Short mmCIF file of N, CA and C in Angstrom, two decimals:
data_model
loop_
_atom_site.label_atom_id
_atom_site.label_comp_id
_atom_site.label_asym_id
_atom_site.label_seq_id
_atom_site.Cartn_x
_atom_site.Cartn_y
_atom_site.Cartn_z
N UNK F 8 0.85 -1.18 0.00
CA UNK F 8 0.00 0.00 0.00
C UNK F 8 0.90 1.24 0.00
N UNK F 9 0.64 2.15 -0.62
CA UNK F 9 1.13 3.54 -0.72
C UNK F 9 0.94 4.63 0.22
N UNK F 10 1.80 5.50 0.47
CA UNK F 10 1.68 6.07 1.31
C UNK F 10 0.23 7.02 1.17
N UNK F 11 0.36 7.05 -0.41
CA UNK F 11 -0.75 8.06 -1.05
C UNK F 11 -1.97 7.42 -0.47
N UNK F 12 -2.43 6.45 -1.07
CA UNK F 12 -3.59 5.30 -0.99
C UNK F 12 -3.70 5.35 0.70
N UNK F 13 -2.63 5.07 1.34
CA UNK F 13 -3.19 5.33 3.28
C UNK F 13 -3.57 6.62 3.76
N UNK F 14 -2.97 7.86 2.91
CA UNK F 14 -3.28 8.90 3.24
C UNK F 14 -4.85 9.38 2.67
N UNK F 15 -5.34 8.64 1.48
CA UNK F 15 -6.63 8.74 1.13
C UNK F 15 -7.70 8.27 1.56
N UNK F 16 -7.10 7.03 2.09
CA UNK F 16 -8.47 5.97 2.66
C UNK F 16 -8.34 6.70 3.85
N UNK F 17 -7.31 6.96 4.88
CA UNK F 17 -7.60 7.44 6.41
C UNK F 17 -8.87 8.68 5.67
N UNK F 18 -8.04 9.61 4.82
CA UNK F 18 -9.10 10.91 5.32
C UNK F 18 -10.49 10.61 5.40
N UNK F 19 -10.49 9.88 4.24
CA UNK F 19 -12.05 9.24 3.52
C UNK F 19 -12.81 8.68 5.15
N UNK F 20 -12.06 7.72 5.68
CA UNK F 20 -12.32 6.57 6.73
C UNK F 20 -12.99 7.80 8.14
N UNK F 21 -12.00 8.43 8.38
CA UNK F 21 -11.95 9.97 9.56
C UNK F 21 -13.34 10.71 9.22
N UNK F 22 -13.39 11.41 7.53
CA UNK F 22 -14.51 12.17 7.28
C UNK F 22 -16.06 11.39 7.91
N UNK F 23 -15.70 10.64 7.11
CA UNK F 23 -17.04 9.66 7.20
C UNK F 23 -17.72 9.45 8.63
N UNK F 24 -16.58 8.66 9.20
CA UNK F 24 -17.03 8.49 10.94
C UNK F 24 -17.42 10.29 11.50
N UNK F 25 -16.93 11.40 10.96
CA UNK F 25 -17.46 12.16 11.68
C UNK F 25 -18.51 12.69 11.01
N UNK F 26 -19.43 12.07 10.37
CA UNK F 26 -20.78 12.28 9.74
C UNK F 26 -20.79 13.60 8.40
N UNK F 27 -19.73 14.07 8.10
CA UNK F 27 -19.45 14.97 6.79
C UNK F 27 -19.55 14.22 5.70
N UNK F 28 -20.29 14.78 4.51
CA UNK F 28 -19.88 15.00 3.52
C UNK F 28 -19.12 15.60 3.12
N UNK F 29 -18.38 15.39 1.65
CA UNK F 29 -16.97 16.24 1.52
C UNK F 29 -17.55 17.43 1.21
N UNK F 30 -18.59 17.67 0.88
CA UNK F 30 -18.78 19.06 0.77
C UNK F 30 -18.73 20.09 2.23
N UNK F 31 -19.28 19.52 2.80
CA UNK F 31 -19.26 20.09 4.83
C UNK F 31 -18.26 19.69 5.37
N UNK F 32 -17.29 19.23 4.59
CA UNK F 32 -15.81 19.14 5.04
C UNK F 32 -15.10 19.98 4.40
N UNK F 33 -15.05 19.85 3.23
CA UNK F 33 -14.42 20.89 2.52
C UNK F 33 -14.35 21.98 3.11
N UNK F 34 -15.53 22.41 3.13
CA UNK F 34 -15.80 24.20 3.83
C UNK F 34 -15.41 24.20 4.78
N UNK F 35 -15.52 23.57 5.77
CA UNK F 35 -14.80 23.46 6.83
C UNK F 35 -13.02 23.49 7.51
N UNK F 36 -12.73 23.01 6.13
CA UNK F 36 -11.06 22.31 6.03
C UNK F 36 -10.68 24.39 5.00
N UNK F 37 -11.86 25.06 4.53
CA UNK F 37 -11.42 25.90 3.73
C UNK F 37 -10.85 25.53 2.13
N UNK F 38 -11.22 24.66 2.32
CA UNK F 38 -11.19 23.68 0.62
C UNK F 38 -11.72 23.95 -0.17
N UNK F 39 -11.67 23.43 -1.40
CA UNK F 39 -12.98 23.36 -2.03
C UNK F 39 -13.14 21.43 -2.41
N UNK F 40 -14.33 21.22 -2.96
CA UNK F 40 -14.94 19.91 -2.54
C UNK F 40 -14.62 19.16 -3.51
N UNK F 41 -13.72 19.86 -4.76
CA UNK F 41 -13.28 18.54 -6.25
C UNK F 41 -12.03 18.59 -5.15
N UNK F 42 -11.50 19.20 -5.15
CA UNK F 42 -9.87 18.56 -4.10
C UNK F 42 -9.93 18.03 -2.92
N UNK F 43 -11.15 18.08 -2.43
CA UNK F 43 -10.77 16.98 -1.34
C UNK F 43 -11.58 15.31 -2.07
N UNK F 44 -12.31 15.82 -2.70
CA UNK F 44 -12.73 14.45 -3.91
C UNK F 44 -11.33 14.11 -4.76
N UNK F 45 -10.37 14.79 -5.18
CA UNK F 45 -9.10 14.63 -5.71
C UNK F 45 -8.04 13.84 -5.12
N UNK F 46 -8.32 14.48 -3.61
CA UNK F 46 -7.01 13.90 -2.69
C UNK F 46 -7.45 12.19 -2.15
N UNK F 47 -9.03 12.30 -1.99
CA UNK F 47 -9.46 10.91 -1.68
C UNK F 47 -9.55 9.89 -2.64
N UNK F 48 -8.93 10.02 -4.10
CA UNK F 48 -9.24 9.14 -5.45
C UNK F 48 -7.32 9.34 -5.57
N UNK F 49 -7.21 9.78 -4.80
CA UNK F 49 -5.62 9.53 -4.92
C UNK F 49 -5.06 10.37 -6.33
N UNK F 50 -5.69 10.96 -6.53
CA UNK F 50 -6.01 11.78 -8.22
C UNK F 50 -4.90 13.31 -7.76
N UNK F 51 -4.59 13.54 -6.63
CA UNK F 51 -4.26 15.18 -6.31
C UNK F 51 -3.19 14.62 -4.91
N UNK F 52 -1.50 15.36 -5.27
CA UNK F 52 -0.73 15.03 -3.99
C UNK F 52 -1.70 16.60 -3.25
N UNK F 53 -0.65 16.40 -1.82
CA UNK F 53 -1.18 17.71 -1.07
C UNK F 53 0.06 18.39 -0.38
N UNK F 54 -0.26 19.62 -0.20
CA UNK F 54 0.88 20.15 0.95
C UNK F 54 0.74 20.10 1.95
N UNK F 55 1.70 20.20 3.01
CA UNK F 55 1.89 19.91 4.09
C UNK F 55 0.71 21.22 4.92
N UNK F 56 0.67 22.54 4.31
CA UNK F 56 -0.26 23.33 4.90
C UNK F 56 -1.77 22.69 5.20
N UNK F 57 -2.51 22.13 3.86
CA UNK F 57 -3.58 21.44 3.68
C UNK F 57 -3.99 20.28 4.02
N UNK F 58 -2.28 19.40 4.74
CA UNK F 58 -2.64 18.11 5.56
C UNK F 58 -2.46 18.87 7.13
N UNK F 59 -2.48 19.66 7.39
CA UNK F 59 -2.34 20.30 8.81
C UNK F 59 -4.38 20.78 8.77
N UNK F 60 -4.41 21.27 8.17
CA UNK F 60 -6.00 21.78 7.85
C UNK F 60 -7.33 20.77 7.81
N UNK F 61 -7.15 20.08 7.33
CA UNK F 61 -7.71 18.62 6.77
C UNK F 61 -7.55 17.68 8.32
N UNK F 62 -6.25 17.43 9.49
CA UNK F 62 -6.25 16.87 10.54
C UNK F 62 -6.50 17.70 11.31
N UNK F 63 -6.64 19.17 11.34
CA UNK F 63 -6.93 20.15 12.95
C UNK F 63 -8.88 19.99 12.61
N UNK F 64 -9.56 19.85 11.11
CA UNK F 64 -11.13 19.58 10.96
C UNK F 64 -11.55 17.95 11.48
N UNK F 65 -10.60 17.23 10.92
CA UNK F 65 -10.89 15.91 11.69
C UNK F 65 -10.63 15.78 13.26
N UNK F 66 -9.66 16.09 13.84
CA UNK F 66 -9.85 16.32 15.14
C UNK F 66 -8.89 15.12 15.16
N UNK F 67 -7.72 14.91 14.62
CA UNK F 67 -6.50 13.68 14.53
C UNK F 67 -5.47 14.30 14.19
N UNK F 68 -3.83 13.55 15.58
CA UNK F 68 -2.92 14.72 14.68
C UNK F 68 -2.69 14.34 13.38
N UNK F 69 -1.81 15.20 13.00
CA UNK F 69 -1.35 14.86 11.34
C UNK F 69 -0.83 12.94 10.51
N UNK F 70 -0.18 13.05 11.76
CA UNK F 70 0.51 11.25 11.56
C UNK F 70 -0.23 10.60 11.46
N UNK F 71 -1.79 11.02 11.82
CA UNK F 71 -2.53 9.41 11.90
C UNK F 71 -2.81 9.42 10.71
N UNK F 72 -2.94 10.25 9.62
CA UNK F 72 -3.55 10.25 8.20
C UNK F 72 -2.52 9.19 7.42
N UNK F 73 -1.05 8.75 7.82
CA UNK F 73 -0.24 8.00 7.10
C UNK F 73 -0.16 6.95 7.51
N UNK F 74 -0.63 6.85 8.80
CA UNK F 74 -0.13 5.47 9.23
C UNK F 74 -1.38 4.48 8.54
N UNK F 75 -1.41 3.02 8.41
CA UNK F 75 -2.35 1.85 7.48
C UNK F 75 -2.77 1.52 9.13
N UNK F 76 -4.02 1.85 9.18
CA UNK F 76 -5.01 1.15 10.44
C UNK F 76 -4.94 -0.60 10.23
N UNK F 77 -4.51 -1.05 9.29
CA UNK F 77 -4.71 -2.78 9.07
C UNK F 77 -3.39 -3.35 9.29
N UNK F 78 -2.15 -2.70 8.95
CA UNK F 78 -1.09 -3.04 8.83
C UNK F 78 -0.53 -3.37 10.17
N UNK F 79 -0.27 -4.47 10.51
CA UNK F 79 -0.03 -4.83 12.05
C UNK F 79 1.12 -4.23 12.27
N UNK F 80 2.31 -4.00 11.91
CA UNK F 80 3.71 -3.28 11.97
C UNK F 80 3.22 -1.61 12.19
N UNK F 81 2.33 -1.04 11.96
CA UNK F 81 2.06 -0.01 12.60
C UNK F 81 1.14 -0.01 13.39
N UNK F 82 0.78 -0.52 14.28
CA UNK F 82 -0.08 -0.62 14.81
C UNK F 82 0.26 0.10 16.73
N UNK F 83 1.08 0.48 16.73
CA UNK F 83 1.48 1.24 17.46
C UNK F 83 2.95 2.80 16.80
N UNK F 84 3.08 3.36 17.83
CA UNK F 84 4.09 4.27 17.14
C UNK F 84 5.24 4.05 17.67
N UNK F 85 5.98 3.89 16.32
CA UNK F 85 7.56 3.58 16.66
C UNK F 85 8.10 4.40 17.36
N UNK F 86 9.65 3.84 18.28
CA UNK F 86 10.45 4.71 18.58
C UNK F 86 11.47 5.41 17.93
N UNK F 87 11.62 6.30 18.16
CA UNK F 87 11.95 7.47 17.48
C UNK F 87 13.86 6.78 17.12
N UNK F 88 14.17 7.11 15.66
CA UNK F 88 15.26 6.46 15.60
C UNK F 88 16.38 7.38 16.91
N UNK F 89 17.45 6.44 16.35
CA UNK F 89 18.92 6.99 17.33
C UNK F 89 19.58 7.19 16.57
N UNK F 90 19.81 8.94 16.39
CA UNK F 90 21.04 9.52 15.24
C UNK F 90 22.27 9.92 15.84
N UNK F 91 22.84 10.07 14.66
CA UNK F 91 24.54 10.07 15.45
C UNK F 91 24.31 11.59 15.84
N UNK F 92 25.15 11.96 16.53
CA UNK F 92 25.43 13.88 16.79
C UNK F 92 25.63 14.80 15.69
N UNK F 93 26.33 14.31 14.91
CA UNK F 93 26.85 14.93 13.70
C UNK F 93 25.36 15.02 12.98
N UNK F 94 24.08 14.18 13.02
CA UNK F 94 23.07 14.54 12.68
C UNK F 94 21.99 16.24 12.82
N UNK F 95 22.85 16.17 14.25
CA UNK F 95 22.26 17.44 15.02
C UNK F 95 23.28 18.62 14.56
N UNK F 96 24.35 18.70 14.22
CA UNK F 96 25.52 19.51 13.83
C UNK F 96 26.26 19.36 14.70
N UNK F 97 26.62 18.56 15.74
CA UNK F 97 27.78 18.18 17.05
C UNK F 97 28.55 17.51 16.23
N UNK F 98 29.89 17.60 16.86
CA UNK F 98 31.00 16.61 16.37
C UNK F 98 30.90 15.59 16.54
N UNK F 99 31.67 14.86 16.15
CA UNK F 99 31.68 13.30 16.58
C UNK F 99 32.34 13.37 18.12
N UNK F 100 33.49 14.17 18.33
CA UNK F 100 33.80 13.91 19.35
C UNK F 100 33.55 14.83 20.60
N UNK F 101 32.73 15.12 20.48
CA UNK F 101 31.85 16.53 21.80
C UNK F 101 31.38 15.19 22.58
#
């Protein structure tokens, strides 16, 4: 499954349970209602502004729109990797 395709079915899956149509979502999200019909047919990527907009109307943070509700490997949230220092701009040897 694609990240696209999990990010479409969640919104679709989210809208629905909270009794909207995409049109009373749309307006809501400040949309208009072929792009959020776009983004749910997997037909339209999105920006990061409009997936912040789209999860503060659903009432979910942003992450849950990517994660696959079926996929047992996400089924909780990982721990956060372990980067070297030099990731952060530290030396190696600080």
């Amino acid at each position: 499954m694609t990240v696209l395709h999990t990010f479409a079915a969640n919104i679709r899956r989210f809208r629905k349970q909270s009794g909207l149509s995409q049109e009373a979502f749309a307006e809501r999200c400040g949309l208009h209602r072929t792009y959020i019909s776009a983004v749910e047919r997997e037909k339209r990527n999105i920006s990061l502004t409009n997936v912040e907009k789209i999860a503060r109307t659903l009432g979910v943070p942003a992450f849950w729109l990517f994660i696959d509700p079926v996929d047992p490997d996400l089924q909780s949230i990982p721990a956060p990797l372990e980067l070297p220092p030099e990731y952060y701009g530290a030396k190696a040897d600080e």
